[in-house]
Amino acid sequence: MTCFVIRAGVNGPQVLLLRHPFAGMQFPAGTVEQGEAPEAGAAREAREETGLAGLGPPRLVGERVERLAPPAAVALITSPLYPRPDLASHSWATLRNGFNVVVEREAEGFIQVTYEEWDRAPDPQYVTYRLTGWVAAETLTRTRRRFFYVLPCEGETAEAWEVTDDGHTWTLFWAPVAALPAIIPPQDQWVPYLAAAMGPAP
């Protein structure tokens, strides 16, 4: 899901953006956990990624269903990543729910996949981390459903602050909805959902 955290500004509404040291400029976003309602996931991700406690209830403002073309796929659930297409082989890594992968080959109810992480802030961009291994076929899907939520910020905040989680530190800051900085792909395709949620310009 994607979280548009909004507050009123002097010159119009502002949205909270996240400047990641390696992944670039983006909206707070994440993955619904197994058994979790999307709106509960949005509230959780917004708290975790922004560090803010004073957020109003999530309001659904859009939904997008993507059919991924082969060889692309996405992890449907968190699962072990095996070195061989065999549950008895030693599991040396984990493929997390929501991770995008490339399908390499299939064998005996297993799929070999490659997962990559990129450093997108430097120029040129480069792959900083790569995993290849086998997962059970039922743990992957080629359909991705994304929910877009607006969460009002109801408390006072700084203009910018840092949050550390999962071994990374990123900067949160407020930006005018009417004059957003460049957002990383594919999140730049989410901007129309934010614009529609804010309604027509006065």
Short mmCIF file of C-alpha atoms in Angstrom, two decimals:
data_model
loop_
_atom_site.label_atom_id
_atom_site.label_comp_id
_atom_site.label_asym_id
_atom_site.label_seq_id
_atom_site.Cartn_x
_atom_site.Cartn_y
_atom_site.Cartn_z
CA MET A 1 0.00 0.00 0.00
CA THR A 2 0.97 3.67 -0.44
CA CYS A 3 0.54 6.23 2.34
CA PHE A 4 -0.09 9.87 1.44
CA VAL A 5 0.42 11.64 4.77
CA ILE A 6 -1.13 15.09 4.41
CA ARG A 7 -1.14 18.32 6.41
CA ALA A 8 -2.38 21.84 5.75
CA GLY A 9 0.27 24.32 4.64
CA VAL A 10 0.34 28.09 4.35
CA ASN A 11 0.16 27.89 0.54
CA GLY A 12 -1.92 24.72 0.23
CA PRO A 13 -1.78 21.07 1.30
CA GLN A 14 1.57 19.38 1.89
CA VAL A 15 2.49 15.71 1.61
CA LEU A 16 5.17 13.87 3.55
CA LEU A 17 8.01 12.53 1.42
CA LEU A 18 10.85 10.17 2.27
CA ARG A 19 14.39 10.76 1.04
CA HIS A 20 16.16 7.39 1.23
CA PRO A 21 19.99 7.46 1.09
CA PHE A 22 20.09 4.70 -1.54
CA ALA A 23 16.58 4.43 -3.04
CA GLY A 24 15.86 8.12 -3.75
CA MET A 25 12.76 10.28 -3.22
CA GLN A 26 9.54 8.41 -2.51
CA PHE A 27 6.23 8.19 -0.66
CA PRO A 28 5.97 6.07 2.51
CA ALA A 29 4.83 2.65 1.26
CA GLY A 30 4.96 -1.00 2.19
CA THR A 31 3.38 -4.42 2.01
CA VAL A 32 0.30 -5.80 3.71
CA GLU A 33 1.28 -8.64 6.03
CA GLN A 34 -0.43 -12.02 5.80
CA GLY A 35 -3.83 -11.83 7.52
CA GLU A 36 -3.66 -8.03 7.86
CA ALA A 37 -6.39 -5.72 6.56
CA PRO A 38 -5.08 -3.15 4.02
CA GLU A 39 -6.15 -0.14 6.13
CA ALA A 40 -4.41 -1.62 9.19
CA GLY A 41 -1.31 -2.17 7.08
CA ALA A 42 -1.41 1.44 5.91
CA ALA A 43 -1.62 2.73 9.48
CA ARG A 44 1.25 0.45 10.57
CA GLU A 45 3.52 1.31 7.64
CA ALA A 46 2.87 5.05 8.08
CA ARG A 47 3.84 4.85 11.76
CA GLU A 48 6.92 2.73 11.09
CA GLU A 49 8.26 4.76 8.17
CA THR A 50 7.49 8.25 9.52
CA GLY A 51 7.83 7.82 13.27
CA LEU A 52 4.62 9.85 13.69
CA ALA A 53 2.01 8.87 16.27
CA GLY A 54 -0.54 11.63 15.59
CA LEU A 55 -2.00 10.37 12.32
CA GLY A 56 -5.70 10.19 11.54
CA PRO A 57 -7.38 7.02 10.25
CA PRO A 58 -6.43 5.91 6.71
CA ARG A 59 -8.89 6.86 3.96
CA LEU A 60 -8.85 4.73 0.81
CA VAL A 61 -8.48 6.97 -2.28
CA GLY A 62 -7.56 4.49 -4.99
CA GLU A 63 -6.63 0.97 -5.97
CA ARG A 64 -4.41 -0.34 -8.75
CA VAL A 65 -4.10 -3.89 -10.07
CA GLU A 66 -1.01 -4.73 -12.11
CA ARG A 67 -0.50 -7.88 -14.17
CA LEU A 68 3.24 -8.49 -14.33
CA ALA A 69 4.60 -9.72 -17.64
CA PRO A 70 7.03 -12.68 -17.55
CA PRO A 71 9.72 -12.98 -16.35
CA ALA A 72 8.63 -10.55 -13.60
CA ALA A 73 6.88 -11.86 -10.47
CA VAL A 74 6.32 -10.82 -6.86
CA ALA A 75 6.57 -12.78 -3.62
CA LEU A 76 3.07 -13.48 -2.33
CA ILE A 77 4.27 -14.59 1.13
CA THR A 78 7.57 -14.56 2.97
CA SER A 79 9.32 -17.85 2.27
CA PRO A 80 12.73 -19.58 2.45
CA LEU A 81 15.04 -19.27 -0.54
CA TYR A 82 16.62 -22.65 -1.30
CA PRO A 83 19.85 -23.42 -3.20
CA ARG A 84 18.17 -26.39 -4.92
CA PRO A 85 14.55 -27.18 -5.93
CA ASP A 86 14.23 -29.31 -2.80
CA LEU A 87 12.70 -28.50 0.59
CA ALA A 88 15.41 -30.61 2.23
CA SER A 89 18.21 -28.41 0.87
CA HIS A 90 19.69 -25.87 3.28
CA SER A 91 17.70 -22.63 3.34
CA TRP A 92 20.29 -19.86 3.41
CA ALA A 93 18.12 -16.78 2.81
CA THR A 94 14.54 -15.50 2.95
CA LEU A 95 12.47 -13.89 0.20
CA ARG A 96 10.16 -11.37 1.84
CA ASN A 97 6.52 -10.75 1.03
CA GLY A 98 6.17 -8.08 -1.66
CA PHE A 99 9.68 -8.39 -3.11
CA ASN A 100 9.91 -8.12 -6.90
CA VAL A 101 11.84 -10.91 -8.60
CA VAL A 102 12.80 -12.21 -12.05
CA VAL A 103 11.87 -15.81 -12.83
CA GLU A 104 14.85 -17.79 -14.16
CA ARG A 105 13.48 -21.34 -14.57
CA GLU A 106 10.99 -23.87 -13.19
CA ALA A 107 11.49 -27.42 -11.95
CA GLU A 108 9.47 -29.92 -9.90
CA GLY A 109 7.02 -27.42 -8.37
CA PHE A 110 9.78 -24.89 -7.65
CA ILE A 111 10.76 -21.64 -9.37
CA GLN A 112 14.27 -20.23 -9.45
CA VAL A 113 14.22 -16.46 -9.00
CA THR A 114 16.65 -13.56 -8.81
CA TYR A 115 16.12 -10.64 -6.43
CA GLU A 116 18.13 -7.42 -6.78
CA GLU A 117 18.50 -4.25 -4.73
CA TRP A 118 19.72 -1.09 -6.42
CA ASP A 119 21.49 2.02 -5.25
CA ARG A 120 19.36 4.56 -7.10
CA ALA A 121 20.62 7.81 -5.58
CA PRO A 122 24.12 7.77 -7.16
CA ASP A 123 24.59 8.36 -10.87
CA PRO A 124 25.06 5.96 -12.53
CA GLN A 125 22.80 3.56 -10.62
CA TYR A 126 24.12 0.11 -9.82
CA VAL A 127 23.08 -3.24 -8.33
CA THR A 128 24.31 -3.40 -4.75
CA TYR A 129 22.85 -6.78 -3.73
CA ARG A 130 21.69 -9.84 -5.64
CA LEU A 131 20.19 -13.19 -4.56
CA THR A 132 19.32 -16.18 -6.73
CA GLY A 133 17.61 -19.28 -5.38
CA TRP A 134 14.54 -21.51 -5.47
CA VAL A 135 11.11 -21.00 -3.91
CA ALA A 136 7.96 -23.11 -3.96
CA ALA A 137 5.87 -22.13 -6.99
CA GLU A 138 2.80 -21.24 -4.90
CA THR A 139 4.70 -18.49 -3.06
CA LEU A 140 4.85 -16.29 -6.20
CA THR A 141 2.23 -14.32 -8.11
CA ARG A 142 2.12 -12.19 -11.24
CA THR A 143 -0.74 -10.02 -9.95
CA ARG A 144 0.06 -7.08 -7.68
CA ARG A 145 -2.69 -5.07 -5.99
CA ARG A 146 -1.80 -1.67 -4.53
CA PHE A 147 -4.04 0.42 -2.27
CA PHE A 148 -3.62 4.18 -1.91
CA TYR A 149 -4.51 5.80 1.41
CA VAL A 150 -4.57 9.37 2.69
CA LEU A 151 -3.67 9.79 6.35
CA PRO A 152 -4.12 13.27 7.88
CA CYS A 153 -1.36 14.48 10.18
CA GLU A 154 -3.19 15.82 13.21
CA GLY A 155 -0.23 16.85 15.37
CA GLU A 156 2.64 19.31 15.21
CA THR A 157 5.79 18.09 13.46
CA ALA A 158 9.18 19.41 12.45
CA GLU A 159 9.75 20.46 8.86
CA ALA A 160 12.18 17.55 8.46
CA TRP A 161 13.46 14.68 10.63
CA GLU A 162 15.19 11.33 10.40
CA VAL A 163 13.91 7.80 11.03
CA THR A 164 16.06 4.69 11.42
CA ASP A 165 14.57 1.24 10.79
CA ASP A 166 15.74 -2.07 9.36
CA GLY A 167 19.35 -0.87 9.27
CA HIS A 168 18.66 2.27 7.21
CA THR A 169 18.24 5.94 8.09
CA TRP A 170 16.11 8.17 5.90
CA THR A 171 14.90 11.78 5.99
CA LEU A 172 11.22 12.76 6.12
CA PHE A 173 10.16 16.23 4.94
CA TRP A 174 7.04 18.11 3.87
CA ALA A 175 6.56 19.11 0.22
CA PRO A 176 3.77 21.13 -1.44
CA VAL A 177 1.34 18.85 -3.25
CA ALA A 178 1.23 21.40 -6.08
CA ALA A 179 5.04 21.42 -6.53
CA LEU A 180 6.44 17.96 -5.83
CA PRO A 181 10.11 17.19 -6.42
CA ALA A 182 11.03 14.35 -8.78
CA ILE A 183 9.80 11.01 -7.37
CA ILE A 184 11.61 7.77 -8.23
CA PRO A 185 10.06 5.37 -10.75
CA PRO A 186 7.68 3.60 -10.54
CA GLN A 187 6.36 5.75 -7.68
CA ASP A 188 6.13 8.73 -10.03
CA GLN A 189 3.12 6.89 -11.52
CA TRP A 190 1.34 7.20 -8.16
CA VAL A 191 1.22 11.02 -8.21
CA PRO A 192 -2.16 11.13 -10.07
CA TYR A 193 -3.75 9.21 -7.17
CA LEU A 194 -2.52 11.91 -4.79
CA ALA A 195 -3.78 14.67 -7.10
CA ALA A 196 -7.20 13.02 -7.37
CA ALA A 197 -7.40 12.60 -3.60
CA MET A 198 -6.77 16.33 -3.11
CA GLY A 199 -9.59 17.29 -5.49
CA PRO A 200 -9.61 20.00 -8.17
CA ALA A 201 -7.39 23.03 -7.64
CA PRO A 202 -9.26 26.11 -6.40
#
